[in-house]
Amino acid sequence: MKNIWSILVLLAVLTTSCAVIRQGEVGVKSRFGKLSPNVSDAGLVGFNPFTSRVIKVPIRTVNQEVKLNLPSKEGLTIESEISILYSIEKQQVPFILEDVGENYERVLILNVFRSAAADVTAQYMAKDMHSGMRSVIENNIKDRMHESLRDRGFVVERVLMKSIELPTELSRAIERKLKAEQEAQQMEYVLDREKQEAERRRIEAEGTRDAQKILAEGLVREIIELRSIEAFRELANSPNTKIIITDGKTPYLINSPEK
């Protein structure tokens, strides 16, 4: 019985003196509050539970979503939801824990983000945050954050403005403007189509006029007489009985009734 209790105590000590570091994490030992400069990779890490502990820090990409009211250039307040994608350089983890602490996200990253976001959006109109300028604003915020955080071991990968809620009156004004632009484009399309149709009709009329002009100029007296002679020849070769009245120039044919 005594041996069983000894085994159980030994197992309990072994269990509490080991930490499991998962993939995408690193561990740093803290002994009597002093951080080790060494970083432990994924796996099983042993430590003395009476004097030490292992602080686990993710080094994979972290997605932090923030709801924030942003200022615009014209002084409006824009409600937004923004995602910050960042990661931590592995070798910088001990220094981050020593300088900032385990709450580095709340203490450092979010505060830097709020400052950078406000500085950037204050340079743009509210409508720009709801248009093609959004990606420019996102990149500017990311660059501002990266400039402030890169020396501390943080890598800001992306800043994504997931949702932007403009003031009601501004949203309506933008919708009216977009609708007017669409109507103007539709009218321009209709006018272009009408112009093309008018041009087609003009070209067709000119072609008909030129053809009539050429035909009229070609019907001179000699050609008419030639056509009359050809008509007489065809009538003469015809086996049918007919009556021809002519002045010698143009024939007038009267068909005799068939028997």
mmCIF file of C-alpha atoms in Angstrom:
data_model
loop_
_atom_site.group_PDB
_atom_site.id
_atom_site.type_symbol
_atom_site.label_atom_id
_atom_site.label_comp_id
_atom_site.label_asym_id
_atom_site.label_seq_id
_atom_site.Cartn_x
_atom_site.Cartn_y
_atom_site.Cartn_z
ATOM 1 C CA MET A 1 0.000 0.000 0.000
ATOM 2 C CA LYS A 2 2.850 2.319 0.852
ATOM 3 C CA ASN A 3 4.431 1.652 -2.534
ATOM 4 C CA ILE A 4 1.188 2.514 -4.316
ATOM 5 C CA TRP A 5 0.996 5.884 -2.585
ATOM 6 C CA SER A 6 4.613 6.571 -3.489
ATOM 7 C CA ILE A 7 3.905 5.799 -7.140
ATOM 8 C CA LEU A 8 0.831 8.048 -7.135
ATOM 9 C CA VAL A 9 2.776 10.930 -5.592
ATOM 10 C CA LEU A 10 5.565 10.442 -8.134
ATOM 11 C CA LEU A 11 3.064 10.480 -11.015
ATOM 12 C CA ALA A 12 1.432 13.627 -9.656
ATOM 13 C CA VAL A 13 4.795 15.368 -9.425
ATOM 14 C CA LEU A 14 5.759 14.306 -12.932
ATOM 15 C CA THR A 15 2.399 15.464 -14.299
ATOM 16 C CA THR A 16 2.597 18.903 -12.715
ATOM 17 C CA SER A 17 6.252 19.331 -13.685
ATOM 18 C CA CYS A 18 5.687 18.970 -17.428
ATOM 19 C CA ALA A 19 4.141 21.406 -19.905
ATOM 20 C CA VAL A 20 2.963 20.585 -23.413
ATOM 21 C CA ILE A 21 3.889 23.160 -26.043
ATOM 22 C CA ARG A 22 1.595 22.817 -29.060
ATOM 23 C CA GLN A 23 2.375 23.500 -32.705
ATOM 24 C CA GLY A 24 2.334 27.240 -33.398
ATOM 25 C CA GLU A 25 3.458 28.039 -29.856
ATOM 26 C CA VAL A 26 6.711 28.489 -27.994
ATOM 27 C CA GLY A 27 7.392 28.305 -24.281
ATOM 28 C CA VAL A 28 9.535 30.456 -22.021
ATOM 29 C CA LYS A 29 10.437 29.357 -18.479
ATOM 30 C CA SER A 30 9.991 31.791 -15.628
ATOM 31 C CA ARG A 31 11.908 30.877 -12.453
ATOM 32 C CA PHE A 32 11.175 32.990 -9.411
ATOM 33 C CA GLY A 33 9.862 35.664 -11.786
ATOM 34 C CA LYS A 34 13.018 35.714 -13.903
ATOM 35 C CA LEU A 35 12.558 34.852 -17.553
ATOM 36 C CA SER A 36 14.874 32.475 -19.355
ATOM 37 C CA PRO A 37 16.379 33.798 -22.623
ATOM 38 C CA ASN A 38 15.891 30.363 -24.156
ATOM 39 C CA VAL A 39 12.764 29.513 -26.142
ATOM 40 C CA SER A 40 11.251 26.014 -26.051
ATOM 41 C CA ASP A 41 9.710 24.646 -29.251
ATOM 42 C CA ALA A 42 6.633 22.434 -29.571
ATOM 43 C CA GLY A 43 6.796 19.314 -27.414
ATOM 44 C CA LEU A 44 7.067 18.304 -23.772
ATOM 45 C CA VAL A 45 8.944 20.693 -21.471
ATOM 46 C CA GLY A 46 9.964 19.789 -17.924
ATOM 47 C CA PHE A 47 10.191 22.303 -15.073
ATOM 48 C CA ASN A 48 10.101 22.505 -11.300
ATOM 49 C CA PRO A 49 6.494 23.344 -10.392
ATOM 50 C CA PHE A 50 7.564 24.758 -7.000
ATOM 51 C CA THR A 51 9.961 27.352 -8.401
ATOM 52 C CA SER A 52 9.126 27.743 -12.084
ATOM 53 C CA ARG A 53 6.374 27.924 -14.658
ATOM 54 C CA VAL A 54 6.219 27.860 -18.463
ATOM 55 C CA ILE A 55 4.635 30.790 -20.297
ATOM 56 C CA LYS A 56 3.143 29.784 -23.648
ATOM 57 C CA VAL A 57 3.059 32.344 -26.461
ATOM 58 C CA PRO A 58 1.552 31.791 -29.948
ATOM 59 C CA ILE A 59 3.881 32.558 -32.857
ATOM 60 C CA ARG A 60 1.383 31.609 -35.558
ATOM 61 C CA THR A 61 -0.742 34.277 -37.264
ATOM 62 C CA VAL A 62 -3.272 35.698 -34.815
ATOM 63 C CA ASN A 63 -6.530 37.342 -35.884
ATOM 64 C CA GLN A 64 -7.626 40.089 -33.508
ATOM 65 C CA GLU A 65 -10.990 41.694 -34.302
ATOM 66 C CA VAL A 66 -11.654 45.207 -33.040
ATOM 67 C CA LYS A 67 -14.781 47.386 -33.076
ATOM 68 C CA LEU A 68 -13.799 51.015 -33.252
ATOM 69 C CA ASN A 69 -15.236 54.469 -33.980
ATOM 70 C CA LEU A 70 -12.986 56.161 -36.520
ATOM 71 C CA PRO A 71 -12.812 59.877 -37.372
ATOM 72 C CA SER A 72 -13.045 61.117 -40.969
ATOM 73 C CA LYS A 73 -11.562 64.162 -42.647
ATOM 74 C CA GLU A 74 -14.873 66.049 -42.516
ATOM 75 C CA GLY A 75 -15.270 65.339 -38.800
ATOM 76 C CA LEU A 76 -17.741 62.442 -38.959
ATOM 77 C CA THR A 77 -17.577 59.366 -36.735
ATOM 78 C CA ILE A 78 -17.503 56.050 -38.603
ATOM 79 C CA GLU A 79 -18.386 52.814 -36.836
ATOM 80 C CA SER A 80 -16.106 50.018 -38.034
ATOM 81 C CA GLU A 81 -15.096 46.435 -37.402
ATOM 82 C CA ILE A 82 -11.469 45.729 -38.270
ATOM 83 C CA SER A 83 -9.324 42.580 -38.206
ATOM 84 C CA ILE A 84 -5.619 42.759 -37.374
ATOM 85 C CA LEU A 85 -3.517 39.830 -38.541
ATOM 86 C CA TYR A 86 -0.160 39.696 -36.785
ATOM 87 C CA SER A 87 2.497 37.263 -35.614
ATOM 88 C CA ILE A 88 5.471 37.295 -33.238
ATOM 89 C CA GLU A 89 9.081 36.598 -34.098
ATOM 90 C CA LYS A 90 10.129 33.485 -32.203
ATOM 91 C CA GLN A 91 13.426 34.758 -30.804
ATOM 92 C CA GLN A 92 11.831 37.998 -29.592
ATOM 93 C CA VAL A 93 9.307 36.289 -27.292
ATOM 94 C CA PRO A 94 11.427 36.532 -24.077
ATOM 95 C CA PHE A 95 12.065 40.235 -24.657
ATOM 96 C CA ILE A 96 8.361 40.898 -25.351
ATOM 97 C CA LEU A 97 7.381 39.171 -22.125
ATOM 98 C CA GLU A 98 10.039 41.092 -20.200
ATOM 99 C CA ASP A 99 9.272 44.539 -21.684
ATOM 100 C CA VAL A 100 5.487 44.369 -22.099
ATOM 101 C CA GLY A 101 4.271 41.290 -20.259
ATOM 102 C CA GLU A 102 1.820 38.560 -21.097
ATOM 103 C CA ASN A 103 -0.923 41.081 -21.908
ATOM 104 C CA TYR A 104 1.096 42.450 -24.823
ATOM 105 C CA GLU A 105 -1.936 42.360 -27.136
ATOM 106 C CA ARG A 106 -4.072 44.639 -24.977
ATOM 107 C CA VAL A 107 -1.220 46.809 -23.716
ATOM 108 C CA LEU A 108 0.699 47.317 -26.950
ATOM 109 C CA ILE A 109 -0.919 46.038 -30.145
ATOM 110 C CA LEU A 110 -4.445 47.382 -29.628
ATOM 111 C CA ASN A 111 -3.211 50.773 -28.426
ATOM 112 C CA VAL A 112 -0.862 51.119 -31.394
ATOM 113 C CA PHE A 113 -3.677 50.078 -33.713
ATOM 114 C CA ARG A 114 -6.150 52.631 -32.325
ATOM 115 C CA SER A 115 -3.625 55.429 -32.694
ATOM 116 C CA ALA A 116 -2.567 54.421 -36.231
ATOM 117 C CA ALA A 117 -6.148 53.896 -37.425
ATOM 118 C CA ALA A 118 -7.315 57.275 -36.131
ATOM 119 C CA ASP A 119 -4.328 59.092 -37.671
ATOM 120 C CA VAL A 120 -4.879 57.478 -41.073
ATOM 121 C CA THR A 121 -8.669 57.716 -41.382
ATOM 122 C CA ALA A 122 -8.601 61.383 -40.316
ATOM 123 C CA GLN A 123 -6.859 62.082 -43.637
ATOM 124 C CA TYR A 124 -9.659 60.576 -45.756
ATOM 125 C CA MET A 125 -13.275 61.440 -46.436
ATOM 126 C CA ALA A 126 -15.908 59.135 -44.983
ATOM 127 C CA LYS A 127 -17.015 58.004 -48.439
ATOM 128 C CA ASP A 128 -13.443 56.869 -49.184
ATOM 129 C CA MET A 129 -13.770 54.156 -46.524
ATOM 130 C CA HIS A 130 -16.741 52.759 -48.444
ATOM 131 C CA SER A 131 -15.094 52.822 -51.893
ATOM 132 C CA GLY A 132 -12.021 51.610 -53.741
ATOM 133 C CA MET A 133 -9.858 53.676 -51.360
ATOM 134 C CA ARG A 134 -10.499 51.162 -48.579
ATOM 135 C CA SER A 135 -7.496 49.011 -49.520
ATOM 136 C CA VAL A 136 -5.262 52.097 -49.484
ATOM 137 C CA ILE A 137 -6.479 52.997 -46.001
ATOM 138 C CA GLU A 138 -5.914 49.414 -44.810
ATOM 139 C CA ASN A 139 -2.338 49.396 -46.124
ATOM 140 C CA ASN A 140 -1.589 52.778 -44.557
ATOM 141 C CA ILE A 141 -2.787 51.581 -41.146
ATOM 142 C CA LYS A 142 -0.738 48.397 -41.493
ATOM 143 C CA ASP A 143 2.394 50.371 -42.411
ATOM 144 C CA ARG A 144 1.936 52.699 -39.438
ATOM 145 C CA MET A 145 1.560 49.754 -37.059
ATOM 146 C CA HIS A 146 4.470 47.852 -38.565
ATOM 147 C CA GLU A 147 6.696 50.898 -38.196
ATOM 148 C CA SER A 148 5.885 51.112 -34.473
ATOM 149 C CA LEU A 149 5.983 47.376 -33.669
ATOM 150 C CA ARG A 150 8.654 45.792 -35.873
ATOM 151 C CA ASP A 151 11.541 46.611 -33.499
ATOM 152 C CA ARG A 152 9.648 44.939 -30.646
ATOM 153 C CA GLY A 153 9.337 41.614 -32.483
ATOM 154 C CA PHE A 154 5.811 41.937 -33.916
ATOM 155 C CA VAL A 155 4.993 41.434 -37.598
ATOM 156 C CA VAL A 156 1.764 43.112 -38.757
ATOM 157 C CA GLU A 157 0.637 41.085 -41.780
ATOM 158 C CA ARG A 158 -2.721 42.594 -42.732
ATOM 159 C CA VAL A 159 -5.296 45.092 -41.566
ATOM 160 C CA LEU A 160 -8.776 44.366 -42.929
ATOM 161 C CA MET A 161 -11.743 46.713 -42.644
ATOM 162 C CA LYS A 162 -14.486 44.099 -42.449
ATOM 163 C CA SER A 163 -17.435 46.454 -42.037
ATOM 164 C CA ILE A 164 -17.919 50.193 -42.260
ATOM 165 C CA GLU A 165 -21.133 51.848 -41.093
ATOM 166 C CA LEU A 166 -21.483 55.357 -42.425
ATOM 167 C CA PRO A 167 -23.867 57.967 -40.985
ATOM 168 C CA THR A 168 -27.403 57.521 -42.351
ATOM 169 C CA GLU A 169 -27.551 60.792 -44.301
ATOM 170 C CA LEU A 170 -24.151 60.174 -45.870
ATOM 171 C CA SER A 171 -25.145 56.635 -46.875
ATOM 172 C CA ARG A 172 -28.274 57.965 -48.559
ATOM 173 C CA ALA A 173 -26.299 60.670 -50.335
ATOM 174 C CA ILE A 174 -23.832 58.088 -51.653
ATOM 175 C CA GLU A 175 -26.689 55.855 -52.824
ATOM 176 C CA ARG A 176 -28.318 58.783 -54.640
ATOM 177 C CA LYS A 177 -25.024 59.661 -56.282
ATOM 178 C CA LEU A 178 -24.433 56.077 -57.405
ATOM 179 C CA LYS A 179 -27.962 55.878 -58.787
ATOM 180 C CA ALA A 180 -27.483 59.154 -60.689
ATOM 181 C CA GLU A 181 -24.193 57.913 -62.116
ATOM 182 C CA GLN A 182 -25.827 54.666 -63.255
ATOM 183 C CA GLU A 183 -28.676 56.573 -64.909
ATOM 184 C CA ALA A 184 -26.179 58.884 -66.625
ATOM 185 C CA GLN A 185 -24.233 55.887 -67.937
ATOM 186 C CA GLN A 186 -27.474 54.306 -69.192
ATOM 187 C CA MET A 187 -28.465 57.530 -70.963
ATOM 188 C CA GLU A 188 -24.995 57.801 -72.506
ATOM 189 C CA TYR A 189 -25.354 54.247 -73.796
ATOM 190 C CA VAL A 190 -28.777 55.034 -75.315
ATOM 191 C CA LEU A 191 -27.456 58.206 -76.976
ATOM 192 C CA ASP A 192 -24.460 56.353 -78.414
ATOM 193 C CA ARG A 193 -26.765 53.688 -79.799
ATOM 194 C CA GLU A 194 -29.044 56.305 -81.372
ATOM 195 C CA LYS A 195 -26.045 58.075 -82.910
ATOM 196 C CA GLN A 196 -24.827 54.815 -84.408
ATOM 197 C CA GLU A 197 -28.293 54.088 -85.820
ATOM 198 C CA ALA A 198 -28.522 57.601 -87.290
ATOM 199 C CA GLU A 199 -25.087 57.180 -88.866
ATOM 200 C CA ARG A 200 -26.147 53.830 -90.349
ATOM 201 C CA ARG A 201 -29.260 55.385 -91.858
ATOM 202 C CA ARG A 202 -27.255 58.287 -93.260
ATOM 203 C CA ILE A 203 -24.791 55.938 -94.928
ATOM 204 C CA GLU A 204 -27.639 53.827 -96.295
ATOM 205 C CA ALA A 205 -29.407 56.930 -97.712
ATOM 206 C CA GLU A 206 -26.195 58.145 -99.314
ATOM 207 C CA GLY A 207 -25.711 54.744 -100.918
ATOM 208 C CA THR A 208 -29.247 54.734 -102.328
ATOM 209 C CA ARG A 209 -28.847 58.287 -103.621
ATOM 210 C CA ASP A 210 -25.518 57.492 -105.298
ATOM 211 C CA ALA A 211 -26.985 54.368 -106.895
ATOM 212 C CA GLN A 212 -29.933 56.317 -108.295
ATOM 213 C CA LYS A 213 -27.620 59.027 -109.543
ATOM 214 C CA ILE A 214 -25.403 56.504 -111.322
ATOM 215 C CA LEU A 215 -28.457 54.807 -112.846
ATOM 216 C CA ALA A 216 -29.923 58.097 -114.008
ATOM 217 C CA GLU A 217 -26.646 59.209 -115.553
ATOM 218 C CA GLY A 218 -26.291 55.877 -117.332
ATOM 219 C CA LEU A 219 -29.734 55.944 -119.067
ATOM 220 C CA VAL A 220 -28.631 57.981 -122.098
ATOM 221 C CA ARG A 221 -30.476 57.794 -125.450
ATOM 222 C CA GLU A 222 -28.048 55.297 -127.010
ATOM 223 C CA ILE A 223 -28.483 52.833 -124.139
ATOM 224 C CA ILE A 224 -32.282 53.118 -124.346
ATOM 225 C CA GLU A 225 -32.207 52.425 -128.089
ATOM 226 C CA LEU A 226 -29.899 49.434 -127.527
ATOM 227 C CA ARG A 227 -32.264 48.007 -124.958
ATOM 228 C CA SER A 228 -35.167 48.525 -127.430
ATOM 229 C CA ILE A 229 -33.345 46.591 -130.178
ATOM 230 C CA GLU A 230 -32.686 43.744 -127.769
ATOM 231 C CA ALA A 231 -36.365 43.716 -126.835
ATOM 232 C CA PHE A 232 -37.393 43.549 -130.553
ATOM 233 C CA ARG A 233 -35.052 40.597 -131.054
ATOM 234 C CA GLU A 234 -36.513 38.697 -128.151
ATOM 235 C CA LEU A 235 -40.037 39.347 -129.456
ATOM 236 C CA ALA A 236 -39.106 38.223 -132.955
ATOM 237 C CA ASN A 237 -37.710 34.946 -131.650
ATOM 238 C CA SER A 238 -40.809 34.249 -129.612
ATOM 239 C CA PRO A 239 -43.200 31.603 -131.156
ATOM 240 C CA ASN A 240 -46.256 33.269 -129.689
ATOM 241 C CA THR A 241 -48.497 35.561 -131.699
ATOM 242 C CA LYS A 242 -48.400 39.120 -130.563
ATOM 243 C CA ILE A 243 -49.210 42.645 -131.746
ATOM 244 C CA ILE A 244 -46.431 45.201 -131.539
ATOM 245 C CA ILE A 245 -47.045 48.910 -131.717
ATOM 246 C CA THR A 246 -43.907 50.986 -132.012
ATOM 247 C CA ASP A 247 -42.537 54.252 -133.208
ATOM 248 C CA GLY A 248 -39.328 52.501 -134.168
ATOM 249 C CA LYS A 249 -37.696 53.251 -130.895
ATOM 250 C CA THR A 250 -39.605 51.561 -128.108
ATOM 251 C CA PRO A 251 -42.029 48.677 -128.479
ATOM 252 C CA TYR A 252 -45.438 48.312 -126.891
ATOM 253 C CA LEU A 253 -46.527 44.723 -126.744
ATOM 254 C CA ILE A 254 -50.120 43.473 -126.887
ATOM 255 C CA ASN A 255 -50.391 39.721 -126.402
ATOM 256 C CA SER A 256 -52.936 37.980 -128.584
ATOM 257 C CA PRO A 257 -55.353 35.753 -126.778
ATOM 258 C CA GLU A 258 -54.242 32.146 -126.490
ATOM 259 C CA LYS A 259 -56.230 29.548 -128.385
#
